[in-house]
Tab-separated table of C-alpha atoms and ligand atoms in Angstrom:
chain	number	residue	atom	x	y	z
A	1	MET	CA	27.461	-6.732	-2.984
A	2	SER	CA	24.002	-7.129	-1.473
A	3	PRO	CA	21.577	-4.174	-1.996
A	4	ARG	CA	21.025	-1.596	0.694
A	5	ARG	CA	17.904	-2.406	2.805
A	6	ILE	CA	15.271	-0.045	4.177
A	7	VAL	CA	12.150	-0.692	6.287
A	8	LEU	CA	8.883	0.904	5.558
A	9	ALA	CA	5.992	0.597	7.985
A	10	ILE	CA	2.565	1.976	7.429
A	11	THR	CA	0.429	2.420	10.555
A	12	GLY	CA	-3.180	3.458	11.111
A	13	ALA	CA	-2.987	7.252	11.277
A	14	SER	CA	-4.891	9.204	8.762
A	15	GLY	CA	-2.765	9.982	5.715
A	16	ALA	CA	-2.544	6.500	4.271
A	17	VAL	CA	-1.636	8.183	0.962
A	18	TYR	CA	1.821	9.092	2.403
A	19	GLY	CA	2.510	5.432	2.982
A	20	GLU	CA	1.283	4.384	-0.379
A	21	ARG	CA	3.426	7.040	-2.175
A	22	ALA	CA	6.508	6.194	-0.104
A	23	LEU	CA	6.079	2.612	-1.226
A	24	GLU	CA	5.401	3.628	-4.808
A	25	LEU	CA	8.732	5.653	-4.832
A	26	LEU	CA	10.812	3.000	-3.005
A	27	SER	CA	9.609	0.316	-5.325
A	28	GLN	CA	11.213	2.092	-8.282
A	29	MET	CA	14.611	2.054	-6.608
A	30	ASP	CA	16.463	-1.026	-7.957
A	31	ASP	CA	19.393	-0.464	-5.624
A	32	LEU	CA	17.191	-0.678	-2.580
A	33	GLU	CA	15.647	-3.719	-0.974
A	34	VAL	CA	12.416	-2.577	0.725
A	35	HIS	CA	11.081	-4.379	3.716
A	36	LEU	CA	7.414	-3.561	4.142
A	37	THR	CA	5.127	-4.065	7.036
A	38	ILE	CA	1.651	-2.816	7.533
A	39	SER	CA	-0.486	-2.588	10.835
A	40	HIS	CA	-4.037	-3.796	11.056
A	41	ALA	CA	-5.312	-0.257	11.737
A	42	ALA	CA	-3.621	0.828	8.458
A	43	THR	CA	-5.901	-1.502	6.510
A	44	ILE	CA	-8.822	0.472	7.866
A	45	THR	CA	-7.436	3.868	6.767
A	46	LEU	CA	-6.196	2.424	3.380
A	47	LEU	CA	-9.787	1.258	2.742
A	48	ARG	CA	-11.547	4.457	4.004
A	49	GLU	CA	-9.092	6.934	2.507
A	50	ARG	CA	-7.742	5.207	-0.524
A	51	GLY	CA	-10.331	2.515	-1.339
A	52	ARG	CA	-7.608	-0.072	-1.044
A	53	GLN	CA	-8.774	-3.578	0.107
A	54	ILE	CA	-5.684	-5.055	1.751
A	55	ASN	CA	-5.456	-8.584	3.102
A	56	LEU	CA	-2.465	-8.703	5.424
A	57	ASP	CA	-2.365	-12.520	5.294
A	58	ARG	CA	-2.262	-12.587	1.548
A	59	PHE	CA	-0.661	-9.315	0.811
A	60	ARG	CA	0.357	-8.325	-2.789
A	61	VAL	CA	2.206	-5.174	-3.526
A	62	CYS	CA	-0.083	-4.609	-6.509
A	63	ASP	CA	-3.071	-4.242	-4.068
A	64	LEU	CA	-1.384	-1.089	-2.758
A	65	ILE	CA	0.340	0.472	-5.689
A	66	GLY	CA	-1.268	-1.121	-8.703
A	67	ARG	CA	1.708	-3.157	-9.798
A	68	ASP	CA	4.177	-5.693	-8.483
A	69	ALA	CA	7.687	-4.787	-7.408
A	70	GLU	CA	10.562	-7.306	-7.186
A	71	ASN	CA	12.516	-5.193	-4.725
A	72	VAL	CA	9.758	-5.224	-2.046
A	73	VAL	CA	9.698	-7.897	0.664
A	74	TYR	CA	6.517	-7.988	2.773
A	75	HIS	CA	6.379	-9.112	6.447
A	76	HIS	CA	3.216	-9.571	8.405
A	77	TYR	CA	3.170	-7.108	11.324
A	78	ARG	CA	2.663	-9.951	13.789
A	79	ASN	CA	5.682	-11.894	12.532
A	80	LEU	CA	8.221	-11.110	15.240
A	81	ALA	CA	10.486	-13.677	13.746
A	82	ALA	CA	10.959	-11.648	10.559
A	83	PRO	CA	14.571	-10.648	9.857
A	84	ILE	CA	13.908	-6.931	10.463
A	85	ALA	CA	13.210	-7.768	14.147
A	86	SER	CA	16.912	-8.466	14.679
A	87	GLY	CA	19.725	-5.957	14.751
A	88	THR	CA	21.923	-8.489	13.033
A	89	PHE	CA	19.885	-7.814	9.747
A	90	ARG	CA	21.587	-4.672	8.524
A	91	THR	CA	19.481	-1.885	7.103
A	92	ILE	CA	19.993	1.796	6.503
A	93	GLY	CA	16.983	2.525	8.627
A	94	MET	CA	13.228	2.656	8.842
A	95	MET	CA	10.416	5.061	7.966
A	96	ILE	CA	7.042	4.874	9.658
A	97	VAL	CA	4.551	6.600	7.238
A	98	PRO	CA	2.108	7.698	8.532
A	99	CYS	CA	2.904	7.051	12.221
A	100	SER	CA	-0.037	6.783	14.602
A	101	MET	CA	0.149	8.115	18.090
A	102	SER	CA	-0.467	4.654	19.372
A	103	THR	CA	2.640	3.326	17.663
A	104	ALA	CA	4.592	6.415	18.747
A	105	GLY	CA	3.513	5.753	22.292
A	106	ALA	CA	4.601	2.115	22.111
A	107	LEU	CA	8.044	3.188	20.751
A	108	ALA	CA	8.506	5.872	23.290
A	109	HIS	CA	8.081	3.301	26.090
A	110	GLY	CA	9.932	0.389	24.681
A	111	ILE	CA	6.826	-1.722	24.118
A	112	ALA	CA	7.506	-4.039	21.212
A	113	GLN	CA	4.302	-5.806	20.759
A	114	ASN	CA	4.443	-6.138	17.011
A	115	LEU	CA	7.009	-6.178	14.226
A	116	ILE	CA	6.614	-2.552	13.552
A	117	HIS	CA	7.514	-1.630	17.163
A	118	ARG	CA	10.331	-4.176	17.265
A	119	ALA	CA	11.935	-3.077	13.927
A	120	ALA	CA	11.709	0.516	15.110
A	121	GLU	CA	13.285	-0.422	18.529
A	122	VAL	CA	16.081	-2.148	16.667
A	123	CYS	CA	16.833	1.098	14.700
A	124	LEU	CA	16.942	3.038	17.965
A	125	LYS	CA	19.219	0.572	19.721
A	126	GLU	CA	21.595	0.170	16.732
A	127	ARG	CA	21.516	3.923	16.267
A	128	ARG	CA	20.133	3.633	12.764
A	129	ARG	CA	17.989	6.216	11.070
A	130	LEU	CA	14.440	6.086	12.228
A	131	VAL	CA	12.003	8.585	10.764
A	132	LEU	CA	8.436	8.996	12.003
A	133	VAL	CA	5.780	10.806	9.989
A	134	PRO	CA	3.131	11.406	12.694
A	135	ARG	CA	-0.307	12.734	11.841
A	136	GLU	CA	-2.634	13.935	14.642
A	137	THR	CA	-4.149	17.245	15.586
A	138	PRO	CA	-4.322	18.794	18.110
A	139	LEU	CA	-1.567	16.981	20.018
A	140	SER	CA	-2.008	16.094	23.729
A	141	THR	CA	0.737	16.518	26.291
A	142	ILE	CA	1.177	12.773	26.174
A	143	HIS	CA	1.656	12.801	22.386
A	144	LEU	CA	4.182	15.645	22.682
A	145	GLU	CA	6.030	13.917	25.486
A	146	ASN	CA	6.221	10.658	23.569
A	147	LEU	CA	7.471	12.537	20.424
A	148	TRP	CA	9.974	14.344	22.532
A	149	ARG	CA	11.297	11.131	24.035
A	150	LEU	CA	11.634	9.594	20.716
A	151	SER	CA	13.513	12.641	19.361
A	152	GLN	CA	15.805	12.414	22.411
A	153	ALA	CA	16.400	8.728	21.548
A	154	GLY	CA	17.490	9.597	18.091
A	155	ALA	CA	14.394	9.380	15.986
A	156	ILE	CA	13.612	12.083	13.429
A	157	ILE	CA	10.119	13.461	13.909
A	158	LEU	CA	8.891	14.608	10.514
A	159	PRO	CA	5.222	15.592	10.871
A	160	ALA	CA	2.819	15.252	8.022
A	161	ALA	CA	2.494	18.946	7.768
A	162	PRO	CA	3.103	20.038	4.206
A	163	GLY	CA	4.185	23.580	3.409
A	164	PHE	CA	2.428	26.011	1.124
A	165	TYR	CA	5.300	28.076	-0.120
A	166	HIS	CA	5.931	25.939	-3.126
A	167	GLN	CA	2.305	26.805	-4.236
A	168	PRO	CA	0.886	23.318	-4.490
A	169	ARG	CA	-1.992	22.763	-6.889
A	170	THR	CA	-2.882	19.171	-6.122
A	171	LEU	CA	-2.930	16.695	-3.335
A	172	GLU	CA	-0.123	14.901	-4.998
A	173	ASP	CA	2.014	18.050	-4.800
A	174	GLN	CA	1.307	18.204	-1.093
A	175	VAL	CA	2.166	14.527	-0.584
A	176	ASP	CA	5.379	14.938	-2.573
A	177	PHE	CA	6.420	17.827	-0.375
A	178	ILE	CA	6.496	15.440	2.487
A	179	MET	CA	8.133	12.723	0.445
A	180	THR	CA	11.024	15.093	-0.500
A	181	LYS	CA	11.638	15.878	3.192
A	182	LEU	CA	11.369	12.191	4.087
A	183	PHE	CA	13.707	10.825	1.444
A	184	ASP	CA	16.194	13.597	2.143
A	185	GLN	CA	16.528	12.094	5.682
A	186	PHE	CA	18.028	9.006	4.015
A	187	GLU	CA	19.881	10.886	1.346
A	188	ILE	CA	17.749	9.104	-1.275
A	189	GLU	CA	17.299	11.130	-4.478
A	190	ILE	CA	13.772	11.192	-5.891
A	191	GLY	CA	14.505	12.947	-9.072
A	192	ARG	CA	11.107	13.545	-10.651
A	193	ILE	CA	9.690	15.598	-7.762
A	194	ARG	CA	9.749	19.290	-8.080
A	195	ARG	CA	11.813	21.016	-5.346
A	196	TRP	CA	11.490	24.418	-3.876
A	197	GLN	CA	14.383	26.489	-5.235
A	198	GLY	CA	14.039	29.459	-3.014
B	1	FMN	C1	-10.308	6.531	9.878
B	1	FMN	C2	-9.284	6.558	11.065
B	1	FMN	C3	-8.393	7.620	11.152
B	1	FMN	C4	-7.511	7.722	12.194
B	1	FMN	N1	-6.684	8.798	12.157
B	1	FMN	C5	-5.667	8.806	13.110
B	1	FMN	C6	-4.705	9.790	13.145
B	1	FMN	O1	-4.713	10.702	12.275
B	1	FMN	N2	-3.731	9.849	13.969
B	1	FMN	C7	-3.612	8.753	14.960
B	1	FMN	O2	-2.622	8.775	15.659
B	1	FMN	N3	-4.554	7.752	14.984
B	1	FMN	C8	-5.594	7.770	14.146
B	1	FMN	N4	-6.515	6.794	14.124
B	1	FMN	C9	-6.428	5.762	15.315
B	1	FMN	C10	-5.505	4.611	14.962
B	1	FMN	O3	-5.825	3.900	13.836
B	1	FMN	C11	-5.508	3.659	16.201
B	1	FMN	O4	-4.905	4.346	17.336
B	1	FMN	C12	-4.806	2.386	16.017
B	1	FMN	O5	-4.905	1.632	17.245
B	1	FMN	C13	-3.361	2.595	15.666
B	1	FMN	O6	-2.784	1.334	15.482
B	1	FMN	P1	-1.409	1.129	14.829
B	1	FMN	O7	-0.462	2.096	15.441
B	1	FMN	O8	-0.995	-0.323	15.219
B	1	FMN	O9	-1.506	1.247	13.387
B	1	FMN	C14	-7.508	6.689	13.113
B	1	FMN	C15	-8.306	5.695	13.031
B	1	FMN	C16	-9.267	5.573	11.970
B	1	FMN	C17	-10.129	4.432	11.977
């Protein structure tokens, strides 16, 4: 039986660490085939926020998470002929982590100018799980309208807004709070992460 596939896109909102951590966790799941794509703007946030020098034309997983991973398949964000651009290529869904307002705007209006937009559009039309982790503040009426439209179309809007009730001590605790929420949406267990027990 072929492994379950999932799409991970990293776009140029602040919070590149969320995308990096999502990839790190997904790359440890042997039963999942991870299809990764990264926007040009994300290379800027990855450099500024994480010190990661990423070359999208010669991308290596180890440049992002410090090691290689056999279950990760990379696609250039301009490659509209990649398999994830087609609904025929079955996946369990897609996460966009973090999701910029620009990408959210394109998705909300059906503008598929790159592979990230197209793969997300495929999820919406095929009624597959699409989870967006937007990061922007404050939100304009346009941002709110776009996110509302996407929610109406079936996307899950999961803002990068970590809670504080689990008494986080580190940045990693805060990031993993969002990861738990994110992976719960796909019913993917990430065992090692401490969960709020009430
Ligand atoms: C350092 C930096 C931080 C940014 N932070 C955000 C942000 O938090 N949210 C957002 O929507 N856009 C943010 N932007 C703007 C996006 O990168 C920009 O809109 C870009 O066109 C998004 O392209 P993409 O959606 O293809 O990744 C930021 C840009 C830079 C350079």
